[in-house]
Coordinates of C-alpha atoms and ligand atoms in Angstrom, one line a residue:
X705 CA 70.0 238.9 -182.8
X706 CA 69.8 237.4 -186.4
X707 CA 67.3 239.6 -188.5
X708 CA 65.6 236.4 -189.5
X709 CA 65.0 235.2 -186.2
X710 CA 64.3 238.5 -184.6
X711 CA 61.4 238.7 -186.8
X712 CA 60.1 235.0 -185.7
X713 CA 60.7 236.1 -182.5
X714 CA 58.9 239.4 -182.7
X715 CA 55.9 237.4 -184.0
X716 CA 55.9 235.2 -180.9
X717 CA 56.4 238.0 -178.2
X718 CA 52.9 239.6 -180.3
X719 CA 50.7 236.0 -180.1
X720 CA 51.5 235.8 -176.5
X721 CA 51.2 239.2 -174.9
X722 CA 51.8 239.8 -171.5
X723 CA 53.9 236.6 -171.0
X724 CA 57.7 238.7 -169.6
X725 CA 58.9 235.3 -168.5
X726 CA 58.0 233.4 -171.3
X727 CA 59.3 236.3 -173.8
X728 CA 62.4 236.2 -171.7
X729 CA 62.9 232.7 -172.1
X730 CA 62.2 232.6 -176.2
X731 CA 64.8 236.3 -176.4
X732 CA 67.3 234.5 -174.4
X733 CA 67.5 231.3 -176.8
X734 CA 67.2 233.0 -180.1
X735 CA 70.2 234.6 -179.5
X736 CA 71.9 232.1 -179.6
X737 CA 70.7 230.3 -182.6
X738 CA 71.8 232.5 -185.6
X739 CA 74.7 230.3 -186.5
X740 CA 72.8 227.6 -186.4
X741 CA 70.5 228.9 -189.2
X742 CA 73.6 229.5 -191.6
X743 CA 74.5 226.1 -191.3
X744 CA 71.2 224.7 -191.1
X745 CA 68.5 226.5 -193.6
X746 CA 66.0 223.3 -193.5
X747 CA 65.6 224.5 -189.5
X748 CA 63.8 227.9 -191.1
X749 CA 62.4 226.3 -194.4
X750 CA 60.8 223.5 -191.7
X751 CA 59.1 226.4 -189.5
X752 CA 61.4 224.5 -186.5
X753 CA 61.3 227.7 -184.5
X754 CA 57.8 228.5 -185.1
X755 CA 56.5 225.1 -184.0
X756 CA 59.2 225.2 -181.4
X757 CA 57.4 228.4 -179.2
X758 CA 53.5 227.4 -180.1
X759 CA 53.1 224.5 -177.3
X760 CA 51.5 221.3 -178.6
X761 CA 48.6 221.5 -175.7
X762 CA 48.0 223.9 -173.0
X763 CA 45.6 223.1 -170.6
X764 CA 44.1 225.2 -168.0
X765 CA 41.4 224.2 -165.7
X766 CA 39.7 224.6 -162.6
X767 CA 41.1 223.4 -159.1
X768 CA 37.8 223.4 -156.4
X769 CA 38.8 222.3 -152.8
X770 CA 37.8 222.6 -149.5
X771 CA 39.8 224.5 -146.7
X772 CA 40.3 223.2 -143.1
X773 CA 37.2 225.8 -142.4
X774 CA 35.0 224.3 -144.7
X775 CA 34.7 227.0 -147.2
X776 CA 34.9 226.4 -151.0
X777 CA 38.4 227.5 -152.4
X778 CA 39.4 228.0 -156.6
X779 CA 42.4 227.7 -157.5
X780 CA 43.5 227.8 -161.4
X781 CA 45.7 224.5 -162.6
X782 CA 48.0 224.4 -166.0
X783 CA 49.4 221.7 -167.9
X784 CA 51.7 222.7 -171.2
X785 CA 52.9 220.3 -173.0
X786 CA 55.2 221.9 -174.8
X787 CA 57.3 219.6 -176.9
X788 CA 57.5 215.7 -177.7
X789 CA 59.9 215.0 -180.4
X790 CA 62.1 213.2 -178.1
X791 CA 59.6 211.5 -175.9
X792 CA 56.4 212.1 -173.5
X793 CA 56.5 215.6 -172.3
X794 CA 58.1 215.7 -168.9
X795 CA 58.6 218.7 -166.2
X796 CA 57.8 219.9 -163.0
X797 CA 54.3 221.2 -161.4
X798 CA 54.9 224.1 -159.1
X799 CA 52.6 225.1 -156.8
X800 CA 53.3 229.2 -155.6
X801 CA 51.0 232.2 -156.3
X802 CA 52.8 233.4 -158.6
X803 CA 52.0 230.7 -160.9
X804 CA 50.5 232.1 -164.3
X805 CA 50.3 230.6 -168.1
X806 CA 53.6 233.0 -168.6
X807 CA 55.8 231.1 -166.2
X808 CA 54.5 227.6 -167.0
X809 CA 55.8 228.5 -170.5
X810 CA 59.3 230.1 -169.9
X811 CA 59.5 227.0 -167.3
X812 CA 58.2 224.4 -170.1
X813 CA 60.3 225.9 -173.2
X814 CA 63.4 225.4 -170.9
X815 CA 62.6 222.4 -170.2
X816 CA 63.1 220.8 -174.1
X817 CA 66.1 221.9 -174.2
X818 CA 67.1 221.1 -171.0
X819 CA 65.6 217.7 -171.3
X820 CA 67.6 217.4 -174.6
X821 CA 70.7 217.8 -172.9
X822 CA 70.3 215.0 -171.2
X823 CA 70.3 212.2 -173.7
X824 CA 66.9 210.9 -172.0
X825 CA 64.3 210.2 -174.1
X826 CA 62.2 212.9 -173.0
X827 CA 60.1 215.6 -174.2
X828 CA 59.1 218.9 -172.6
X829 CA 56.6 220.3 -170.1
X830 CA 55.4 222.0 -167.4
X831 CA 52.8 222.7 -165.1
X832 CA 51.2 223.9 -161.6
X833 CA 49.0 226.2 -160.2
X834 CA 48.7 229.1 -158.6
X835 CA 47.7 227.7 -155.2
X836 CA 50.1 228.7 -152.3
X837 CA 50.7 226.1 -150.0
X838 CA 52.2 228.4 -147.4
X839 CA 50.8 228.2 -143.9
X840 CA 48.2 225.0 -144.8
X841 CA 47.7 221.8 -143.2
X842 CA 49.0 218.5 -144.5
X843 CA 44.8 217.9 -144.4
X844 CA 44.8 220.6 -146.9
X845 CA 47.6 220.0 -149.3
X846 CA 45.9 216.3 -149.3
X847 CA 43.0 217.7 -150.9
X848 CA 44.4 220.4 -152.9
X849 CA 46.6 218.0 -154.6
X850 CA 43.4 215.1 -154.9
X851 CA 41.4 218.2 -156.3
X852 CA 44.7 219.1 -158.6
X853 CA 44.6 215.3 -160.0
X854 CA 41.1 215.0 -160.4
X855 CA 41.2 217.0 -163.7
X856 CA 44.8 216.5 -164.5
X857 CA 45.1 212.7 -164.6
X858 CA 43.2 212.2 -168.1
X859 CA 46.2 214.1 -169.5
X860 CA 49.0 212.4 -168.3
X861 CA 50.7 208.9 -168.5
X862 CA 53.8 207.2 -168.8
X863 CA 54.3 207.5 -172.2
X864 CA 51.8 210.8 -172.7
X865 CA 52.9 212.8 -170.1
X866 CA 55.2 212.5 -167.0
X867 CA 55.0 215.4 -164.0
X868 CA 57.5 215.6 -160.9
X869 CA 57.8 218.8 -158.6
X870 CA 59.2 222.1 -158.7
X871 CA 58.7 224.9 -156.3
X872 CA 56.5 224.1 -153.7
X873 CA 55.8 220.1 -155.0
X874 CA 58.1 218.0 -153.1
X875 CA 57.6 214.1 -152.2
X876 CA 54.8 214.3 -149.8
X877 CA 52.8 216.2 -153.0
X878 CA 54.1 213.5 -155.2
X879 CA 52.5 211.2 -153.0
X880 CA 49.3 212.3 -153.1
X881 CA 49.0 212.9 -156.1
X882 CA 50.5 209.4 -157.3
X883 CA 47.2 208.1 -154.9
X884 CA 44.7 210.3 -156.3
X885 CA 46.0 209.2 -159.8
X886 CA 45.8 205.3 -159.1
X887 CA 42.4 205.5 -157.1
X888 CA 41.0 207.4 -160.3
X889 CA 42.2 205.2 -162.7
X890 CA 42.8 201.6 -161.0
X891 CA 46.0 201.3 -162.3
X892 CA 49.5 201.4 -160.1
X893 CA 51.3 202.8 -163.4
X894 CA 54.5 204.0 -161.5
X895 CA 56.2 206.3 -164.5
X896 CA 53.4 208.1 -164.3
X897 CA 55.0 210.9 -162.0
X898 CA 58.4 210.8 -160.6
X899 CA 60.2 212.2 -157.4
X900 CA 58.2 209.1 -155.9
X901 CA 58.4 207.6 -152.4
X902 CA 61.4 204.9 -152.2
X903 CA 59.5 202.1 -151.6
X904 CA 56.4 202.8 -153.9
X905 CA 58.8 203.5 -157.2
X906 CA 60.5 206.2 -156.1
X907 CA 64.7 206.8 -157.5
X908 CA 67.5 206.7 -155.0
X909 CA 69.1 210.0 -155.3
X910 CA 65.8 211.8 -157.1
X911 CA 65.7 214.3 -154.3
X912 CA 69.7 215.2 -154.1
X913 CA 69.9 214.6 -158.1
X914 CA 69.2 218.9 -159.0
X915 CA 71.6 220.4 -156.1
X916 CA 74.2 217.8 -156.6
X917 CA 74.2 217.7 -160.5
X918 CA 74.5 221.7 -160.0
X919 CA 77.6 221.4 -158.0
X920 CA 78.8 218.6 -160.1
X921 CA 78.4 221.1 -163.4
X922 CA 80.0 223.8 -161.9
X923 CA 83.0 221.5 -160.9
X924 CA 83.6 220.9 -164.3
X925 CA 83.7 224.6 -165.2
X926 CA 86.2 225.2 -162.2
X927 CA 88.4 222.7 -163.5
X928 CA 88.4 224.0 -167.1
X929 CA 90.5 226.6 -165.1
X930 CA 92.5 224.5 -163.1
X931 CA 90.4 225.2 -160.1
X932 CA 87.7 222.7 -157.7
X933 CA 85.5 223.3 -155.1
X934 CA 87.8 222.7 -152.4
X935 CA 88.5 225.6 -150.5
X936 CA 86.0 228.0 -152.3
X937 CA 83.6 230.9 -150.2
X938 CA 79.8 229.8 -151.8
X939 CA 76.7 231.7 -151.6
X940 CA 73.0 229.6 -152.5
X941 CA 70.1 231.3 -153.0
X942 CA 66.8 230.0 -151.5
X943 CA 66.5 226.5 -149.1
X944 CA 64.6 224.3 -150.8
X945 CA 64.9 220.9 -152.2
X946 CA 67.6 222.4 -155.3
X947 CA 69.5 224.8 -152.5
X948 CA 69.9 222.4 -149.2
X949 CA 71.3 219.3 -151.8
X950 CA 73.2 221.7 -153.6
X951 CA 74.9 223.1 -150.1
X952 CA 75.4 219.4 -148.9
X953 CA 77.3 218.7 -152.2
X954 CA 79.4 221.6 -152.2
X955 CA 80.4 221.3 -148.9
X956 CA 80.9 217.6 -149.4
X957 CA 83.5 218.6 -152.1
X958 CA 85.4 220.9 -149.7
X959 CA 83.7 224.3 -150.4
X960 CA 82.8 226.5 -146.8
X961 CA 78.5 227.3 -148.1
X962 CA 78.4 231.1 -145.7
X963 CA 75.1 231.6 -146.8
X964 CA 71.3 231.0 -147.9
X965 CA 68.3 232.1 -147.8
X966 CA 64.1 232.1 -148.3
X967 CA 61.4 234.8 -149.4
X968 CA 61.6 236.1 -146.2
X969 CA 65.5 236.9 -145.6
X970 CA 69.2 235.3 -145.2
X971 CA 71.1 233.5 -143.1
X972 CA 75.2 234.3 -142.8
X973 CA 77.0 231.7 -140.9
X974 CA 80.9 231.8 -141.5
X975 CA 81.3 228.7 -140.5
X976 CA 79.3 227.0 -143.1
X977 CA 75.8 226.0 -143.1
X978 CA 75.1 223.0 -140.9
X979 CA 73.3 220.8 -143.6
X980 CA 71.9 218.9 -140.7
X981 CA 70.3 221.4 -138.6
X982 CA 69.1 223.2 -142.0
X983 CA 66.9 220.0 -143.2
X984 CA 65.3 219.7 -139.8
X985 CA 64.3 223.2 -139.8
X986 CA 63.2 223.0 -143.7
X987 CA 62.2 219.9 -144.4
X988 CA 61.0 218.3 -140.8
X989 CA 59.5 221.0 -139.2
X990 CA 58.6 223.1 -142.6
X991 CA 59.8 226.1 -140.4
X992 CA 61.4 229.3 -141.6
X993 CA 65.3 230.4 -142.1
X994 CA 65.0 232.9 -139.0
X995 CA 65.0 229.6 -137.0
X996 CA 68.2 228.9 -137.7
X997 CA 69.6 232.0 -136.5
X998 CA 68.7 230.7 -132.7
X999 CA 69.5 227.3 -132.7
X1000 CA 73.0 228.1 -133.9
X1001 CA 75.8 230.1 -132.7
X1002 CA 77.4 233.2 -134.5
X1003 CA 74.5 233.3 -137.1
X1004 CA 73.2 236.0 -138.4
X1005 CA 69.8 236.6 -139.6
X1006 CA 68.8 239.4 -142.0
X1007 CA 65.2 239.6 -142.5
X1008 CA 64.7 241.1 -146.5
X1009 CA 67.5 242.2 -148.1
X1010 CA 68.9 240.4 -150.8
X1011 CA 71.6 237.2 -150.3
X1012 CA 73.4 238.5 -152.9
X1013 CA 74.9 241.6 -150.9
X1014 CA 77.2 238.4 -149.5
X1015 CA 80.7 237.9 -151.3
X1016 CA 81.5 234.4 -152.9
X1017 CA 83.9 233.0 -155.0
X1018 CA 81.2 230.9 -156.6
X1019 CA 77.2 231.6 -156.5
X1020 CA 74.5 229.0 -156.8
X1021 CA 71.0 230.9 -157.1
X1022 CA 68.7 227.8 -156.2
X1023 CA 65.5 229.8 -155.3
X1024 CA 63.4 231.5 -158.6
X1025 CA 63.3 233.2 -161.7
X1026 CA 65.4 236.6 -162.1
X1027 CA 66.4 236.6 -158.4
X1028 CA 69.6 238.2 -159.3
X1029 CA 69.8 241.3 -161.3
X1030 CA 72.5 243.1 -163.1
X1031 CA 73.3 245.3 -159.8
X1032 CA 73.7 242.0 -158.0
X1033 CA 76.0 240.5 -160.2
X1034 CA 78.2 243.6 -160.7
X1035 CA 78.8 243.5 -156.8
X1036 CA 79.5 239.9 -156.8
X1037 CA 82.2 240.5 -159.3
X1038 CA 84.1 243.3 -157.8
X1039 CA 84.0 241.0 -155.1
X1040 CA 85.9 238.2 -156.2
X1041 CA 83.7 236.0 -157.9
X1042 CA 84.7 232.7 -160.3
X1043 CA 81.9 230.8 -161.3
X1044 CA 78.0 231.0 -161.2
X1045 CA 76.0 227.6 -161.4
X1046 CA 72.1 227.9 -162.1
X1047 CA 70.0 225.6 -160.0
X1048 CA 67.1 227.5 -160.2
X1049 CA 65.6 228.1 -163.7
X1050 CA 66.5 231.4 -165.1
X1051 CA 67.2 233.2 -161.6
X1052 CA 70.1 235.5 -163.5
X1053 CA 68.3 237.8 -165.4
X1054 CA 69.3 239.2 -169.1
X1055 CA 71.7 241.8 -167.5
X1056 CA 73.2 239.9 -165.0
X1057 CA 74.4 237.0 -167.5
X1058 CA 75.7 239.7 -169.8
X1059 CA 77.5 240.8 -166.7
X1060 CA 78.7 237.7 -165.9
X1061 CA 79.9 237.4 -169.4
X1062 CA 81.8 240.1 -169.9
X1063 CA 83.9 239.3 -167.1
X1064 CA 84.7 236.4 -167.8
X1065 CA 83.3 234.6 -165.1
X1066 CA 82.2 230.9 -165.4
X1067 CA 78.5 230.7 -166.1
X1068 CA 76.4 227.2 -166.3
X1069 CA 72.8 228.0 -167.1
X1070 CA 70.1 226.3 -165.4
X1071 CA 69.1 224.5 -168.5
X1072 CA 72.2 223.0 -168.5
X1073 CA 73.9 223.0 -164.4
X1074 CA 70.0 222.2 -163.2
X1075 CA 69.5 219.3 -165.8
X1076 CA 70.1 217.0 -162.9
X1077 CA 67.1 216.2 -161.3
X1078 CA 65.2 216.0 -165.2
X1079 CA 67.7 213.2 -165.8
X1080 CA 67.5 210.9 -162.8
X1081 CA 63.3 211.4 -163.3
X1082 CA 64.3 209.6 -166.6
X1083 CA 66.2 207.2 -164.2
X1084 CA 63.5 206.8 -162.3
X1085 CA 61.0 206.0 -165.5
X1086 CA 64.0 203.5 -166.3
X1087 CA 63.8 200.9 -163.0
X1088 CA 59.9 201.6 -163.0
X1089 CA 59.8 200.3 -166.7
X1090 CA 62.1 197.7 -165.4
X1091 CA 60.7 196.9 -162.2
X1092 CA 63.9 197.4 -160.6
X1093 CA 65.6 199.8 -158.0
X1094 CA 69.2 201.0 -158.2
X1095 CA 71.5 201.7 -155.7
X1096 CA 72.5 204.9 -154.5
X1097 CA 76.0 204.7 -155.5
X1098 CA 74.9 203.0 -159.2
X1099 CA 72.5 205.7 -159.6
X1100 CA 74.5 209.1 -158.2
X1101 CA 77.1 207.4 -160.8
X1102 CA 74.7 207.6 -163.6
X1103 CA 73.9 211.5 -162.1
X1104 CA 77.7 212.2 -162.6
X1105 CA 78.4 210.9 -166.2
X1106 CA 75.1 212.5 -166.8
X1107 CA 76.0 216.3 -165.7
X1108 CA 79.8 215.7 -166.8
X1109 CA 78.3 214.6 -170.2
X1110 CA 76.5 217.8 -170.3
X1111 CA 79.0 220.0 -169.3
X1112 CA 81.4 218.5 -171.9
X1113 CA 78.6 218.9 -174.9
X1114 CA 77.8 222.3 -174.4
X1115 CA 81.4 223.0 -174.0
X1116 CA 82.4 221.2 -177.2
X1117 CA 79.3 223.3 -179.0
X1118 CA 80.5 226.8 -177.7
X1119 CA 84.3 225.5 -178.9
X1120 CA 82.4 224.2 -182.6
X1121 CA 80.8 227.7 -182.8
X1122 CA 83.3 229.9 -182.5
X1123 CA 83.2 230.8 -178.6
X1124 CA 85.0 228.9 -176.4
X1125 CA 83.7 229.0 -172.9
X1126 CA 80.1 230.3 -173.7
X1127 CA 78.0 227.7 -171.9
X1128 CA 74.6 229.4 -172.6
X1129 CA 75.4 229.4 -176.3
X1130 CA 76.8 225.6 -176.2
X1131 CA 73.4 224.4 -174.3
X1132 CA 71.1 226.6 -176.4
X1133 CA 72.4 225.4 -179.7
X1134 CA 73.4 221.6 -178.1
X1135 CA 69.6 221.3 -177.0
X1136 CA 67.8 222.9 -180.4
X1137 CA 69.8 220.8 -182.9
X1138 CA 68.9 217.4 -181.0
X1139 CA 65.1 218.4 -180.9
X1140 CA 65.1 220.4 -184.4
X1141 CA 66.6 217.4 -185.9
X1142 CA 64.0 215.2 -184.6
X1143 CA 60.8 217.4 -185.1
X1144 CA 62.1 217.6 -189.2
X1145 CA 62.8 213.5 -188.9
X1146 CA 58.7 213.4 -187.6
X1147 CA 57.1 215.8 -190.2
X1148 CA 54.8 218.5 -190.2
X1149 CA 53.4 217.3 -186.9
Ligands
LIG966 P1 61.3 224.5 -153.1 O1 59.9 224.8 -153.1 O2 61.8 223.3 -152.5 O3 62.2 225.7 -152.6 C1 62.2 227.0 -153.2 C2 63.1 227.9 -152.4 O4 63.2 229.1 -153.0 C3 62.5 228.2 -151.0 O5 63.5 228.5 -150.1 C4 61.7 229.5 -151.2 O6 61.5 230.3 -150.1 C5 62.5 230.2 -152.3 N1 61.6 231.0 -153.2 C6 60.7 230.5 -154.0 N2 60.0 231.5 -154.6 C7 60.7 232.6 -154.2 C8 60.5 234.0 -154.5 N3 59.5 234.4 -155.4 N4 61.3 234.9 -153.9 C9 62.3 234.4 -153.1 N5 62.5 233.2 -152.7 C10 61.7 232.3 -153.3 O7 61.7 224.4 -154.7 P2 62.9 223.8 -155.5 O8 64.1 223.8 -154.6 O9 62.4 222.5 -156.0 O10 63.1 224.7 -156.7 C11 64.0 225.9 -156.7 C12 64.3 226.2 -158.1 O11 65.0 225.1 -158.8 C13 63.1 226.6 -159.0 O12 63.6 227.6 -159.9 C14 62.9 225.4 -159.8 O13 62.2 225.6 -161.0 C15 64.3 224.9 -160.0 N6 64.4 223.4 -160.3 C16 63.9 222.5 -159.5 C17 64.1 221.2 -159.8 C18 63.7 220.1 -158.8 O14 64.1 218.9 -159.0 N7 63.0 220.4 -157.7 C19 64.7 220.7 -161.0 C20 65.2 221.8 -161.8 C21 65.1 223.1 -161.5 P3 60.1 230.2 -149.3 O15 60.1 228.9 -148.7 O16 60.2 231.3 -148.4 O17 59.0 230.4 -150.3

C-alpha cells in the first residue's frame, strides 16, 4: 500500500477498533488508490479519504418488541449514513445476529462506491439489526419490523435517506415497514424505501435485479475472453433472494447451476437446480435446502461442509461476507475454474482474491457484479418520483445497460491505470474519483 495512505489507513483501523469487517473493507480499497493520489494530490490536500471512512451519522438505538409468548424482547437497530455527495444515502437493512456497528460499516463504505458505479444519483448507507428472524412468526416479524420503524423513520426520507433489504429483509419486511412508516407519519411517500410490493410502488425486476445483474457482469468478463455462459458447470453460494435470481439467470443463459447452499449445508444436483422447486421451498414455504434433497431425484444433500468443495468453471458466492477463503479458492482453481462473480458483498476474503488474481482468473467484485439491485432501487425512486411503473422488459433493459455500463467502466479504469483486467482496481478507483470529485465540488462538509 502507498506509504501515504497506509498511514491514513492506520489512523482509521486505531479510531474504530474491533471493527475486522469494516477494517477489511477500508485495507481492501486503499490499495487500490495509490495512483490515484499521484495524479490527484487535491484528494489528500482535501482530507477526501479521511472524510471518506468517518460516516456522516451513525445511529444506534433500541428495538423493544413483544414475542408470540408475550415476553419483552431487545434487540439493537443501526442506521449509518455513510456518504451523500451523490445523493441521499441509500443501502440495505439486514436483519441476522451477526449484525454489529463493524458490519453495517464495511457494508455501508461499499455501498458509495458501489452506488457510484452506477451513475444513480445516490449516496451511501447501511443498516439493520441484530435480530434473527429465524424460526419467528410472520406475527412476529410484523412487530419487530413496526418496533424497527418506530425509531428509524425520523431518519429517513426520500431525499434524506432511502433503505431496501439485505440478508434477512426481503419484500414482506419492506412491507411492513413501508406501513409502519406511513401510519407514523401520514404520508404515502413511496421513495421512501424500495424493494416495494408491485402494486404499492414497488419496481418490476427489483427482486431479480442483484442475481441477474451478477450473471449479467460476469457475462461481460467471459466474453472479454471469448467465452459466455452457455455451456459452463456454476456453483452459488447461499439461496436467498441474490442466489435463486442469480441461478435462474445463469441457467437462463445456458449455464448447468450443480449446486447451492444455506447456513446449514449444500445441495449437489447434476442436473441443475430446478429454479422452480427451489423458490417454493425458499421463498413459499420459508423451508430449508435439506428439503430439496427429497422432493427431487439424484440430489444430494450434505449437511455443513462447505459448497465450495464442488468444482465449477464459474463461482457466484451469493450468501455472506468472507464465505470463501484462500483454501477455497486454491481448490476451485486446480479445478478448472474461469470466472468468479460477487453477489454477496465481500464473501472472497483478502487471500482468496489474491488467489484469484494470481491466476488469472476473472474476478468481478461485489461492489461492482452486485451493483444490480442498488441500481434498479434508483429505478424504483425514478417511477415513484414519476408516478409511473415500467415494464419488465423496459426496466430489465435499463438493469443490462446498467451492469454492462459498469463492467465496461471499471474495465476501462484498470486499462487507464496500468492493469488491464483488474476489476477490483477499475471499480475501487472508478467509484472514489466520482465521489472524491464531488465531496471537493461540495466543500469542507
Ligand atoms: P437472503 O437473506 O435472501 O439470503 C441469504 C442467504 O445466504 C441464505 O441462503 C442464508 O442461509 C445464507 N447465509 C446468510 N448468512 C450466512 C452465514 N453467516 N453463513 C452461511 N450462509 C449464510 O439475503 P440476500 O440474498 O438478499 O443477500 C445475500 C448477499 O447479497 C449478502 O451479502 C447481501 O449483502 C448481498 N446483496 C444483496 C442485495 C439485495 O438486493 N438483496 C444487493 C446487493 C448485495 P440461511 O437461510 O440458512 O441463513
Amino acid at each position: 500500500m502507498d506509504a501515504r495512505l497506509e498511514a491514513i489507513r492506520d489512523t482509521v483501523l486505531a479510531r474504530n477498533p474491533g471493527e475486522d469487517e469494516f477494517h477489511q473493507a477500508v485495507t481492501e480499497v486503499f490499495e487500490s488508490l495509490g495512483p490515484v493520489h499521484d495524479r490527484h494530490p487535491e484528494f489528500l490536500e482535501g482530507a477526501v479519504l479521511e472524510r471518506l471512512c468517518e460516516p456522516e451519522r451513525q445511529i444506534i438505538f433500541r428495538v423493544p418488541w413483544a414475542d408470540d409468548s408475550g415476553r419483552f424482547q431487545i434487540n439493537r437497530g443501526f442506521r449509518v449514513e455513510f456518504n451523500s455527495a451523490l445523493g441521499p444515502y441509500k443501502g440495505g437493512l439486514r436483519f441476522h445476529p451477526s449484525v454489529n456497528l463493524g458490519i453495517v460499516k464495511f457494508l455501508g463504505f461499499e455501498q458509495i462506491f458501489k452506488n457510484a458505479l452506477t451513475g444513480m444519483p445516490i449516496g451511501g448507507g447501511k443498516g439493520g439489526s441484530d435480530f434473527d428472524p429465524r424460526g419467528r412468526s410472520d406475527a412476529e416479524i410484523m412487530r419487530f419490523c413496526q418496533a424497527f420503524m418506530t425509531e428509524l423513520y425520523r431518519h429517513i426520507g426520500e431525499y434524506t435517506d432511502v433503505p431496501a433489504g439485505d440478508i434477512g429483509v426481503g419484500g414482506r419486511e419492506i412491507g411492513y415497514l413501508f406501513g409502519q412508516y406511513k401510519r407514523i407519519t401520514n404520508r404515502y411517500e413511496s421513495g421512501v424505501l424500495t424493494g416495494k410490493g408491485i402494486s404499492w410502488g414497488g419496481s418490476l425486476v427489483r427482486p431479480e435485479a442483484t442475481g441477474f445483474g451478477t450473471v449479467i457482469f460476469a457475462e461481460e468478463m467471459l466474453k472479454t475472453r471469448g467465452l459466455s455462459f452457455d455451456g459452463q458447470r456454476v456453483v452459488v453460494s447461499g439461496s436467498g433472494n441474490v442466489a435463486i435470481n442469480a441461478i435462474a439467470k445463469a441457467q437462463a443463459l445456458g449455464a448447468t447451476v450443480v449446486a447451492c447452499s444455506d447456513s446449514s449445508g449444500y445441495i449437489v444436483d447434476e442436473a441443475g437446480i430446478d429454479v422452480g422447486l427451489l423458490r417454493q421451498i425458499k421463498e413459499v414455504e420459508r423451508g430449508r435446502l435439506k428439503d430439496y434433497e427429497a422432493r427431487r431425484p439424484n440430489v444430494t444433500y450434505v449437511d455443513g461442509g462447505s459448497v465450495w468443495d464442488v468444482d465449477a468453471t464459474v463461482a457466484l458466492p451469493c450468501a455472506t461476507q468472507n464465505e470463501l477463503d484462500g483454501g477455497a479458492a486454491a481448490r476451485l482453481v486446480r479445478n478448472g475454474l474461469l470466472a468468479v462473480g460477487e453477489g454477496a458483498n465481500m464473501p472472497s476474503t483478502r487471500d482468496a482474491v489474491a488467489v484469484f488474481q494470481d491466476a488469472g482468473i476473472l474476478f468481478g467484485p461485489g461492489k461492482a457484479a452486485n451493483a444490480g439491485g442498488v441500481a434498479t432501487s434508483a429505478l424504483e425512486m425514478q417511477q415513484n418520483a414519476s408516478r409511473d411503473s415500467w415494464s419488465f422488459a423496459h426496466t430489465e433493459g435499463r438493469l443490462t445497460e446498467i451492469m454492462v455500463g459498469i463492467h465496461d467502466r471499471c474495465a476501462a479504469t484498470a486499462d487507464e491505470y496500468g492493469d488491464p483486467g483488474n476489476y477490483v482496481l477499475g471499480a475501487n478507483i472508478g467509484g472514489f474519483v466520482k465521489v472524491a470529485d464531488a465531496m471537493l465540488a461540495q466543500g469542507l462538509i
